[in-house]
Short mmCIF file of C-alpha atoms (C1' of nucleotides) in Angstrom, two decimals:
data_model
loop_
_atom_site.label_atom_id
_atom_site.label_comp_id
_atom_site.label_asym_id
_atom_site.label_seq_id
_atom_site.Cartn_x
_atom_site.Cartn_y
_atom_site.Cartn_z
CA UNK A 1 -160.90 -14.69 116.31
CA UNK A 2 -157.08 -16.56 116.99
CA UNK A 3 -156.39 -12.83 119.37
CA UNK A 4 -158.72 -14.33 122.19
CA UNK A 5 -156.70 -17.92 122.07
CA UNK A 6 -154.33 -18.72 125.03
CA UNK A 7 -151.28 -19.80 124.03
CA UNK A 8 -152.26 -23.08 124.99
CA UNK A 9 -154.84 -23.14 122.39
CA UNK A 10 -153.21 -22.29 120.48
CA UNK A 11 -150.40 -25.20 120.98
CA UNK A 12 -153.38 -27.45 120.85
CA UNK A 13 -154.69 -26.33 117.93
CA UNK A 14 -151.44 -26.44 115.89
CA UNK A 15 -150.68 -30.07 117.54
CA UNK A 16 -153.88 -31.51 116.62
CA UNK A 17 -153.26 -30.25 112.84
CA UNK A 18 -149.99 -32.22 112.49
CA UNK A 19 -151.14 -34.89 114.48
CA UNK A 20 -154.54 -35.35 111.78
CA UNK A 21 -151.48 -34.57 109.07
CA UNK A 22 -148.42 -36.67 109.87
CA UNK A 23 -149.30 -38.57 112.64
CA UNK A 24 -148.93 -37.82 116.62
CA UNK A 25 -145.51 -40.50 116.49
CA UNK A 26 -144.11 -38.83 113.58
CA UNK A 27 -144.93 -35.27 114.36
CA UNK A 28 -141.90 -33.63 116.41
CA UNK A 29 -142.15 -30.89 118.95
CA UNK A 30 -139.81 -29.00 116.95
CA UNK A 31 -142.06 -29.56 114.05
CA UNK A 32 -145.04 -28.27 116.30
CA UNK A 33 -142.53 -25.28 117.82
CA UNK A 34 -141.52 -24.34 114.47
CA UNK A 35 -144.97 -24.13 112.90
CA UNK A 36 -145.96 -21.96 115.80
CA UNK A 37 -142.49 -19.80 115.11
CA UNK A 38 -140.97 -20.42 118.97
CA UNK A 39 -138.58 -23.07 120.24
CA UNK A 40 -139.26 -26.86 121.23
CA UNK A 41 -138.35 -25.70 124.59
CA UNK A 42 -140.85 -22.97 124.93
CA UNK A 43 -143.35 -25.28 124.10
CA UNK A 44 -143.18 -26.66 128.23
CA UNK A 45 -143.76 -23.58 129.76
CA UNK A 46 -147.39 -24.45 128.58
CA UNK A 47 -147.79 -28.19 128.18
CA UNK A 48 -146.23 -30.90 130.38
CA UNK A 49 -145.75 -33.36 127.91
CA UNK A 50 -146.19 -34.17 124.27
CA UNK A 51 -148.65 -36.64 125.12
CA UNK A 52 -150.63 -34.35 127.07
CA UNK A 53 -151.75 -32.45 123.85
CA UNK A 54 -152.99 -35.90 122.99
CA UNK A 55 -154.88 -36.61 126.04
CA UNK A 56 -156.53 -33.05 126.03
CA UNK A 57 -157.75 -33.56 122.27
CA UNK A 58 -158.64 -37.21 122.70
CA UNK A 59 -160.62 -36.79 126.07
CA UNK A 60 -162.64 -33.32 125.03
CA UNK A 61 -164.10 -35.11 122.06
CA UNK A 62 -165.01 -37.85 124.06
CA UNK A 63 -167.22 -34.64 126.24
CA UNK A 64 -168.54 -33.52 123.02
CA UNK A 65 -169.72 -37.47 121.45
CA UNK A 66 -171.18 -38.12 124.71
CA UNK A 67 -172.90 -34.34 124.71
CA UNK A 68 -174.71 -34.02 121.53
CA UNK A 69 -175.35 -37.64 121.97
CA UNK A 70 -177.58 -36.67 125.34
CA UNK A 71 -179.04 -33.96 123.33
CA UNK A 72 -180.59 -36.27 120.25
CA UNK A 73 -181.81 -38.94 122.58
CA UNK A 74 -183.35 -36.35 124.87
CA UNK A 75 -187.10 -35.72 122.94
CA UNK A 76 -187.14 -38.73 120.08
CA UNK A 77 -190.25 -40.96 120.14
CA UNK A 78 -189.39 -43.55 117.72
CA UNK A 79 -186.22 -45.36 117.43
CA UNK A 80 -185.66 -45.10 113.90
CA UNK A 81 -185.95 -40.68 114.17
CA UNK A 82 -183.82 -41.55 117.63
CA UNK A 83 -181.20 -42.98 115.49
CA UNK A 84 -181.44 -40.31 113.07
CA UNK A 85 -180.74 -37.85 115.28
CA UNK A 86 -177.98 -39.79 117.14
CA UNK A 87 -176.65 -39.85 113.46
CA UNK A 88 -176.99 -36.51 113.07
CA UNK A 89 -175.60 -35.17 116.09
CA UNK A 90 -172.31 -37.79 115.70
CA UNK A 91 -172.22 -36.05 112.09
CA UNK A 92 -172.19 -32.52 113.81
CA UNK A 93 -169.24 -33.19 116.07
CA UNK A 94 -167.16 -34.92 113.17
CA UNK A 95 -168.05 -31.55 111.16
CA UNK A 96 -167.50 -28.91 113.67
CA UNK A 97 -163.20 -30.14 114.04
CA UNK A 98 -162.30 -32.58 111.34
CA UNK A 99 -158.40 -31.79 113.05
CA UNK A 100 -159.22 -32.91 116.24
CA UNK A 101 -162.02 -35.92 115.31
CA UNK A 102 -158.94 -37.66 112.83
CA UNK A 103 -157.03 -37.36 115.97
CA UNK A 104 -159.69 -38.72 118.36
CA UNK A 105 -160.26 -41.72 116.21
CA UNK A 106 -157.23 -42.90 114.67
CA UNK A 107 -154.15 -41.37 117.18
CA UNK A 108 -155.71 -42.81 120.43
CA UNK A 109 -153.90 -45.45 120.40
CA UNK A 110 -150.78 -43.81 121.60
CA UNK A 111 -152.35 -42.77 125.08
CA UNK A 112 -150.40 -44.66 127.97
CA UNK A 113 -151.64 -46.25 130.63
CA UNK A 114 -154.15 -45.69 132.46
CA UNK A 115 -155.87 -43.16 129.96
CA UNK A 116 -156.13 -45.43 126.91
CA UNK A 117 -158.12 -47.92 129.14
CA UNK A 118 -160.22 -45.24 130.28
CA UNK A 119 -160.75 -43.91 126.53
CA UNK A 120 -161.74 -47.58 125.61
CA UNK A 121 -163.69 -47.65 128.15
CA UNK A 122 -165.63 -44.23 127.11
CA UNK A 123 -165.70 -45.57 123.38
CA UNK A 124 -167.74 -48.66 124.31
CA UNK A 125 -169.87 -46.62 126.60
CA UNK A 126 -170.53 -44.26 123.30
CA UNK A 127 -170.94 -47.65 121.00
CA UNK A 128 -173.35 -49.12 123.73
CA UNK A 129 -175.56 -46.32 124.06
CA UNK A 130 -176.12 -46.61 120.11
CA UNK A 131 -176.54 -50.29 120.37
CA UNK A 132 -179.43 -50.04 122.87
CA UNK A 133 -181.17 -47.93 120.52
CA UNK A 134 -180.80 -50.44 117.70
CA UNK A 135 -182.19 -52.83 120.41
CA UNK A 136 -185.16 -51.05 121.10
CA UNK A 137 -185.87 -50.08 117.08
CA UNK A 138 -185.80 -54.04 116.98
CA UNK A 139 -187.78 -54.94 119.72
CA UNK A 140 -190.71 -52.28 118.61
CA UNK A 141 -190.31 -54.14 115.07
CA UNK A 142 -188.56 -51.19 113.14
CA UNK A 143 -185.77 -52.29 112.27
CA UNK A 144 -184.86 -55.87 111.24
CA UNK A 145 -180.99 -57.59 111.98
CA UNK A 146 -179.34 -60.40 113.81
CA UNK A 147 -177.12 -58.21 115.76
CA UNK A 148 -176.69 -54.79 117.00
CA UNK A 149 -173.18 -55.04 117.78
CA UNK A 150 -172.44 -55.57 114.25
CA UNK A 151 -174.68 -53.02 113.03
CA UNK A 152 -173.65 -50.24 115.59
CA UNK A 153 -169.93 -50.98 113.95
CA UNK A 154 -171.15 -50.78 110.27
CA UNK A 155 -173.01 -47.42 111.15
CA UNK A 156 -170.00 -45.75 113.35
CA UNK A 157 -167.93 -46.76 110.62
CA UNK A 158 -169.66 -45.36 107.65
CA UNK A 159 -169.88 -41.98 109.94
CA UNK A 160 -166.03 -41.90 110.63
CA UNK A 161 -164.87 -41.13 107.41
CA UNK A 162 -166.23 -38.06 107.12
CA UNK A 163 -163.49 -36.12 108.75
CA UNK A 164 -161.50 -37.06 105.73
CA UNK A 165 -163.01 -34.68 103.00
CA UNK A 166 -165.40 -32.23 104.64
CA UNK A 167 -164.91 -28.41 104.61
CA UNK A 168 -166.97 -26.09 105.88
CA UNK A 169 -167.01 -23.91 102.42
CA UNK A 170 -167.59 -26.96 100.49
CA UNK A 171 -171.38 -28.28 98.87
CA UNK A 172 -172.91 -30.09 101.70
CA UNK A 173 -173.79 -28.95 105.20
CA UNK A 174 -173.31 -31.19 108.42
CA UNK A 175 -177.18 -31.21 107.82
CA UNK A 176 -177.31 -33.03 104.71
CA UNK A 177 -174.46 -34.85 104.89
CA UNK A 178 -176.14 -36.63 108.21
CA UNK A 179 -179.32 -36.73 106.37
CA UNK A 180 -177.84 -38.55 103.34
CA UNK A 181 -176.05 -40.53 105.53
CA UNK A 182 -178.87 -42.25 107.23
CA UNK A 183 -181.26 -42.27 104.34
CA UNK A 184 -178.28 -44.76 103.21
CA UNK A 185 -178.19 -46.73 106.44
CA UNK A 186 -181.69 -47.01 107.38
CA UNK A 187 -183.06 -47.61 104.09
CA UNK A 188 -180.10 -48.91 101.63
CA UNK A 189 -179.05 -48.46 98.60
CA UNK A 190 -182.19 -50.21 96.79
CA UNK A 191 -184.64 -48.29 98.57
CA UNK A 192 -186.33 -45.37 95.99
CA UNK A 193 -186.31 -42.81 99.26
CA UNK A 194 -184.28 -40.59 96.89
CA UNK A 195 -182.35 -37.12 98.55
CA UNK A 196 -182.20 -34.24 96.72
CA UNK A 197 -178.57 -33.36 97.22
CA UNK A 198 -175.71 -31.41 95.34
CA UNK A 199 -173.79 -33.68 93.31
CA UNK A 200 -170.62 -32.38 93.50
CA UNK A 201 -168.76 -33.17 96.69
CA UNK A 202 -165.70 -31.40 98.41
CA UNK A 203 -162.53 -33.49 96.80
CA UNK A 204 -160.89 -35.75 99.00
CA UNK A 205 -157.19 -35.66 99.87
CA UNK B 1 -145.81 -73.65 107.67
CA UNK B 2 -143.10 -71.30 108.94
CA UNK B 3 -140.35 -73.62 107.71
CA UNK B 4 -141.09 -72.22 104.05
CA UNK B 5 -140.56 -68.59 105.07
CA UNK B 6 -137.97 -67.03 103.80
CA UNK B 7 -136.16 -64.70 105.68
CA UNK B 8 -137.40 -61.58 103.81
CA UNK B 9 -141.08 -62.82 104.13
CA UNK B 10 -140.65 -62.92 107.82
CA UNK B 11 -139.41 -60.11 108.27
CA UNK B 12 -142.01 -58.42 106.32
CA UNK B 13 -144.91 -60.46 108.40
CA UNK B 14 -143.34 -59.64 111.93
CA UNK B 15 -143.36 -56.14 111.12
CA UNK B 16 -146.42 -55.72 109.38
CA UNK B 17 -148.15 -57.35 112.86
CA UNK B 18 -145.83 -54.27 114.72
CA UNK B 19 -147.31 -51.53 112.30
CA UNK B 20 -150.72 -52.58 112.51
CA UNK B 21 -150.03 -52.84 116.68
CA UNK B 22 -147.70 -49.25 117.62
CA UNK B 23 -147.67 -47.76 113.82
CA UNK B 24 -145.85 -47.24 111.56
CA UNK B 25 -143.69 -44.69 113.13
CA UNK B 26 -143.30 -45.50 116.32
CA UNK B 27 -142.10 -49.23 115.03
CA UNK B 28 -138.10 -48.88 115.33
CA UNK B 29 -136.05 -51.37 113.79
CA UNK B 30 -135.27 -52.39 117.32
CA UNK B 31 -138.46 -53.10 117.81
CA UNK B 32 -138.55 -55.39 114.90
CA UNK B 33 -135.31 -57.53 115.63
CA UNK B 34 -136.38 -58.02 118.81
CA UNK B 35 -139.14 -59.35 117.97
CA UNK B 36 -137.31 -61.72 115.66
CA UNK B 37 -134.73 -62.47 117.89
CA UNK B 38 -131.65 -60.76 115.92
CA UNK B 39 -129.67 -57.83 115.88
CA UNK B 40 -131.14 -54.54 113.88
CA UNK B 41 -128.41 -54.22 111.68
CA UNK B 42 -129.17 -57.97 110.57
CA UNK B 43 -132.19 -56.57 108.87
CA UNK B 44 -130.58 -54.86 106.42
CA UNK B 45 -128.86 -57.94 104.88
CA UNK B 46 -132.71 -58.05 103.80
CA UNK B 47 -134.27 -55.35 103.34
CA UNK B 48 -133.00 -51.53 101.97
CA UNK B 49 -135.29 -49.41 104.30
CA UNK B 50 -138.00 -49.29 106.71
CA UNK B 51 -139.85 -47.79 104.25
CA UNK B 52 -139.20 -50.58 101.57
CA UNK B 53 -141.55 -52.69 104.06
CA UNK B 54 -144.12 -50.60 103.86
CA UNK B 55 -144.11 -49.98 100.29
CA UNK B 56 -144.13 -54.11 99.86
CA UNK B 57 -147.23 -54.59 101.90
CA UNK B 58 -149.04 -51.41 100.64
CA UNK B 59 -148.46 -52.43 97.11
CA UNK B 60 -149.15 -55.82 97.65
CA UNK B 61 -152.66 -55.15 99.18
CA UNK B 62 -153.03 -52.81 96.63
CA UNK B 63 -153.07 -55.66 94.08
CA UNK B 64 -154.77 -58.31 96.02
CA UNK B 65 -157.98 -55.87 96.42
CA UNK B 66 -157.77 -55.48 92.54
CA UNK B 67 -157.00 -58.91 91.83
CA UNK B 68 -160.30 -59.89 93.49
CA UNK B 69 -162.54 -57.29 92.50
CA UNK B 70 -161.28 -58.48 88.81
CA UNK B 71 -162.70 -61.16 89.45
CA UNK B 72 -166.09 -60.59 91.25
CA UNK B 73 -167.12 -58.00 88.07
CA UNK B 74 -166.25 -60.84 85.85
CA UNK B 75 -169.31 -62.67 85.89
CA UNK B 76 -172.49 -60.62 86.96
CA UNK B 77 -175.34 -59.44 85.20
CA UNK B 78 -177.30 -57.04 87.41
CA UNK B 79 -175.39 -53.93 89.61
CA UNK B 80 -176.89 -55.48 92.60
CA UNK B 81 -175.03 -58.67 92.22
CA UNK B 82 -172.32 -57.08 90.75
CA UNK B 83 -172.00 -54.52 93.84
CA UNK B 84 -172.72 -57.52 96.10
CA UNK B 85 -169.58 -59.89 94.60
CA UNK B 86 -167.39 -56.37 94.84
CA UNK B 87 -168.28 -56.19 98.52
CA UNK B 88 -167.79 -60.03 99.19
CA UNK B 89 -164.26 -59.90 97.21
CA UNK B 90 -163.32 -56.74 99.43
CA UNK B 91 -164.19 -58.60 102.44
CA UNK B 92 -162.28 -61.92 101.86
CA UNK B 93 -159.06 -59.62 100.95
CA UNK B 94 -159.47 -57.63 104.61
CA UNK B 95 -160.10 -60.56 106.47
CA UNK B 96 -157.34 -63.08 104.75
CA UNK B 97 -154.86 -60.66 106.46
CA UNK B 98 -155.73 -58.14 109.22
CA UNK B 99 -152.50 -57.15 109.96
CA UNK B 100 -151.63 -55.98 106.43
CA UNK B 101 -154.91 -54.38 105.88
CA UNK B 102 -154.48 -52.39 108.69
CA UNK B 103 -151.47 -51.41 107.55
CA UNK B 104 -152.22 -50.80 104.19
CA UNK B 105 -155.74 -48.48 105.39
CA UNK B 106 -153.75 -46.85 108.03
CA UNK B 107 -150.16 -46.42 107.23
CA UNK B 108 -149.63 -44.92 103.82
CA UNK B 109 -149.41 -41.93 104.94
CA UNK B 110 -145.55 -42.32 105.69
CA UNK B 111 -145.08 -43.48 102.16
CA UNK B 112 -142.49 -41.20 100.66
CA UNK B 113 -143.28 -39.82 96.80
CA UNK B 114 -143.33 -40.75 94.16
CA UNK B 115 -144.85 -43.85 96.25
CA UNK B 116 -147.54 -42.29 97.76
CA UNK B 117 -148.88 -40.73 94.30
CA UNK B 118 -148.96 -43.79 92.75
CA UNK B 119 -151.03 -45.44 96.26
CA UNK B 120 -153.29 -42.59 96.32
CA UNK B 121 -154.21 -42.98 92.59
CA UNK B 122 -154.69 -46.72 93.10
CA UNK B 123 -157.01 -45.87 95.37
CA UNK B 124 -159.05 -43.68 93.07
CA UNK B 125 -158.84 -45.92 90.71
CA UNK B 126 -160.02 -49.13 92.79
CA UNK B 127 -162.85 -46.03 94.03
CA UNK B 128 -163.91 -45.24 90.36
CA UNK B 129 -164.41 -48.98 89.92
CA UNK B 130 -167.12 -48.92 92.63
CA UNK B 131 -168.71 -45.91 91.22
CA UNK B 132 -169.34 -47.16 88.02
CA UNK B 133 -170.82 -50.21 89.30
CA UNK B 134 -173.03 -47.69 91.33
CA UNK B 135 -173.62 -45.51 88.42
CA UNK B 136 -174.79 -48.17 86.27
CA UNK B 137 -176.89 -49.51 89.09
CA UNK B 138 -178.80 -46.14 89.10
CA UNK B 139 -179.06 -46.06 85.55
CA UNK B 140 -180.65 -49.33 85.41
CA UNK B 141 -183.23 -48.22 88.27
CA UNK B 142 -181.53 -50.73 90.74
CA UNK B 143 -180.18 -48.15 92.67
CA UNK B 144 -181.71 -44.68 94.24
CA UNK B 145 -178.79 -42.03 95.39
CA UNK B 146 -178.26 -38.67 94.64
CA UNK B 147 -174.28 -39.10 94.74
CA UNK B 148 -171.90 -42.18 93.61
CA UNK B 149 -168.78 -40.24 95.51
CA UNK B 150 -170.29 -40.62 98.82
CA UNK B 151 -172.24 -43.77 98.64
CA UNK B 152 -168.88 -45.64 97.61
CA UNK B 153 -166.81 -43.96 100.35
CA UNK B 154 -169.57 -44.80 103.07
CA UNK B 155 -170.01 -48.34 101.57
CA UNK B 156 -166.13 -49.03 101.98
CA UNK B 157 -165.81 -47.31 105.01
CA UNK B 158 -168.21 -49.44 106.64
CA UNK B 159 -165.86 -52.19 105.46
CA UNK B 160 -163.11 -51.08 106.32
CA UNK B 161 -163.36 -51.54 110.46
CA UNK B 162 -163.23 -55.49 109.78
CA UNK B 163 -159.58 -55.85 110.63
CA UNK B 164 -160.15 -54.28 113.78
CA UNK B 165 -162.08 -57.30 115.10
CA UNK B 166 -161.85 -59.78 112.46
CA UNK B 167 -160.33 -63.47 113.64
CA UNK B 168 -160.00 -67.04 111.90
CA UNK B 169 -161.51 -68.48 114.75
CA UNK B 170 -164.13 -66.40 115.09
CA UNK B 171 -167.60 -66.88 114.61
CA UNK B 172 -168.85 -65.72 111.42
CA UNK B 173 -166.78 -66.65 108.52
CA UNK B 174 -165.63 -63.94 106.10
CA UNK B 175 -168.92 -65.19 103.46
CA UNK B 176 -170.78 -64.32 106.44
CA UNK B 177 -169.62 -61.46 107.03
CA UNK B 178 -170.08 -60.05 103.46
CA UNK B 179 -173.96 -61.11 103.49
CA UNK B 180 -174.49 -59.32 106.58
CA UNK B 181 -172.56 -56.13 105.29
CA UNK B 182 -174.22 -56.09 102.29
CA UNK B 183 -178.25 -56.81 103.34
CA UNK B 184 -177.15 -53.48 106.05
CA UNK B 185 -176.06 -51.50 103.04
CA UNK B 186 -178.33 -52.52 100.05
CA UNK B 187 -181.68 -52.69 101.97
CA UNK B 188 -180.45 -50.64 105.19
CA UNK B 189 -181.46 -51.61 108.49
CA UNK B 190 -185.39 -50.98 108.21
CA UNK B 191 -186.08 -53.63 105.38
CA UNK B 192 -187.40 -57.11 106.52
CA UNK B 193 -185.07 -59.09 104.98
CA UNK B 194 -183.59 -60.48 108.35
CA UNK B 195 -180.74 -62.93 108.17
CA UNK B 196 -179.70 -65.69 110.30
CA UNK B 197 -176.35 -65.13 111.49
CA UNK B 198 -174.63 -65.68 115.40
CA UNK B 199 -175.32 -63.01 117.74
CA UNK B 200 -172.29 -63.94 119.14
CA UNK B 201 -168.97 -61.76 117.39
CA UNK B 202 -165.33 -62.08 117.94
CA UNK B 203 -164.73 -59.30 120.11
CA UNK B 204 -163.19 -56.25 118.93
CA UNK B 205 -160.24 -55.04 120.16
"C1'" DC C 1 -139.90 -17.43 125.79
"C1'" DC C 2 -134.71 -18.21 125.11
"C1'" DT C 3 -129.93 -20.55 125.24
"C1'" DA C 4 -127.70 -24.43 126.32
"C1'" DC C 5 -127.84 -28.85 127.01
"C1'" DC C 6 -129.10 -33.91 128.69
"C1'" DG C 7 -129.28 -39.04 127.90
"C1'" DA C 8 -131.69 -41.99 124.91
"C1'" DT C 9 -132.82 -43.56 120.73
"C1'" DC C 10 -133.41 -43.26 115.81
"C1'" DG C 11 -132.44 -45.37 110.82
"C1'" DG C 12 -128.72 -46.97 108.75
"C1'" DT C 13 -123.51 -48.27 107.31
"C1'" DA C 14 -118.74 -50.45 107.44
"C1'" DG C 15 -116.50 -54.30 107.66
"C1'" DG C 16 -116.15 -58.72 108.64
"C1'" DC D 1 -125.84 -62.44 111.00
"C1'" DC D 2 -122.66 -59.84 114.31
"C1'" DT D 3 -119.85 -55.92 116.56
"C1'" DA D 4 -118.98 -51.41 116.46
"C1'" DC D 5 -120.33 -47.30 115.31
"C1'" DC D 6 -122.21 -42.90 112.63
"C1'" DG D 7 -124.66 -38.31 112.62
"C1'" DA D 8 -129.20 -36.82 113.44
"C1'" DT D 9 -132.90 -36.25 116.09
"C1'" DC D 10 -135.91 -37.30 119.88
"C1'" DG D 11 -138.70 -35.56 124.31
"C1'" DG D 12 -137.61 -32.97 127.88
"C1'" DT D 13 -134.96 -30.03 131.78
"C1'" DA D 14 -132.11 -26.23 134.04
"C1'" DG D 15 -131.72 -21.80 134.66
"C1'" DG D 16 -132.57 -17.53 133.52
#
DNA sequence: CCTACCGATCGGTAGG
DNA sequence: CCTACCGATCGGTAGG
């Protein structure tokens, strides 16, 4: 599998894993060269800049939100099974690089100018197209709130921590996890919609 | 207001407002007597370390969120009260000071040990209170999950983006906030116990 | 991909 | 609270 990555990918790869781990301020390119066994200098003959790693990461996730995004809203009827699946599919791309989705949302913030405005930009785009389906569940009568701007927040929110504990060998699949997940949001705590799921969780931290 | 600060506590606010801002690592102590309109090496007539800062606000948090969940378990009967006063306390604790919750969600990662044992099991241990007020809630057929673990962590992650947006002057006051957060997450978004609350938010960001 | 190196900046100390 | 300064480390370049 790691013989058909570029060396660039391999960079990439390594960076986003001490980014998620230490930070992308706090994470050295001599920490980065030395975990990949070369020197800091090496590292340019691939990269321009440290904060190109960042941009790379931070901008292809972006792709792959907006993607399986375009694929969930593509053949739902209803907005409560579109917001399932919108759910399910944000679920999915946290799941598939918990490395690179830590960096997406917490390291963005040290993009320069112009590309933080443009990843702001893309994260309101991403926030908006989940608030028009809140709309529309409200305006059909399905779902009952004040404010969808609020609620899109609560939801994204109780998504993004996912990337924190989830392994691919542990209990749960990116299928139940999403499934559990909205079972919780659309129908609460008090509702008797119970899951059958494996009680045991992959340990955090 | 300011005239009672001490010189410790504003250093400690000024660069708790930088840390939530740039982090935690890319703060230098430059950065910080600048801001307060001294020399860096004035700072440590203060303070020991960089670190020391962090630790204070972590730790400080730390006790405020326990503080006030004391005191929202004191005096409720059912789990659904119970988990609604828990909710309500953790709100008013996030929104009484953005700057330091941001820090302390966000930047205790750069804690060194033994300090960042000892946060990480105050953590647990402000988690495990939340379980058993979930547990119970089950056990009392208030409450319909398959898994304490990840109800809790989605509950206070969808929480826990408040400080991102959250201002004085805002709108909804932090009461308001708390009903709203906890009619999405008891009843979920498809029950048709609406709420009246201002469309309008502080803007995030 | 390496050696050799750059200027800038880091957290922090000495001594007043 | 300041001046003066420390050794270490930073991101990155030159030249091969």
């Amino acid at each position: 599998m790691e013989a058909t990555l570029s060396r660039k990918e391999q960079i990439e790869i390594t960076a986003t894993s001490l980014f998620k781990k230490k930070g992308f301020s706090a994470t050295s390119m001599r920490d980065l060269a030395n975990a990949l066994g070369i020197e800091a200098a090496s590292i340019y003959s691939h990269i321009k800049s440290k904060e190109e790693i960042l941009q790379r990461v931070c901008f292809r996730m972006a792709d792959e939100f907006f993607e399986a995004l375009d694929t969930a809203e593509g053949s739902e009827s209803t907005a409560t099974d579109c917001l399932k699946a919108a759910i399910a599919a944000h679920v999915q791309v946290l799941t598939k690089n918990t490395a690179a989705s830590a960096v997406f949302l917490h390291e963005w913030r040290h993009l320069s100018e112009p590309h933080l405005s443009t990843y702001l930009a893309l994260r309101d785009k991403y926030e908006a197209r989940f608030r028009e389906i809140i709309r529309s569940g409200i305006e059909k009568g399905e779902f009952f709130l004040a404010d969808e701007k609020f609620a899109v927040l609560t939801i994204l929110s109780g998504l993004n921590w996912i990337h924190t504990w989830y392994k691919p060998e542990g209990k749960m699949t990116p299928e139940e996890i999403a499934e559990n997940l909205s079972a919780m949001l659309l129908n609460g705590l008090t509702s008797s919609q119970e899951l059958t799921i494996p009680d045991t969780l992959t340990q955090s931290n």
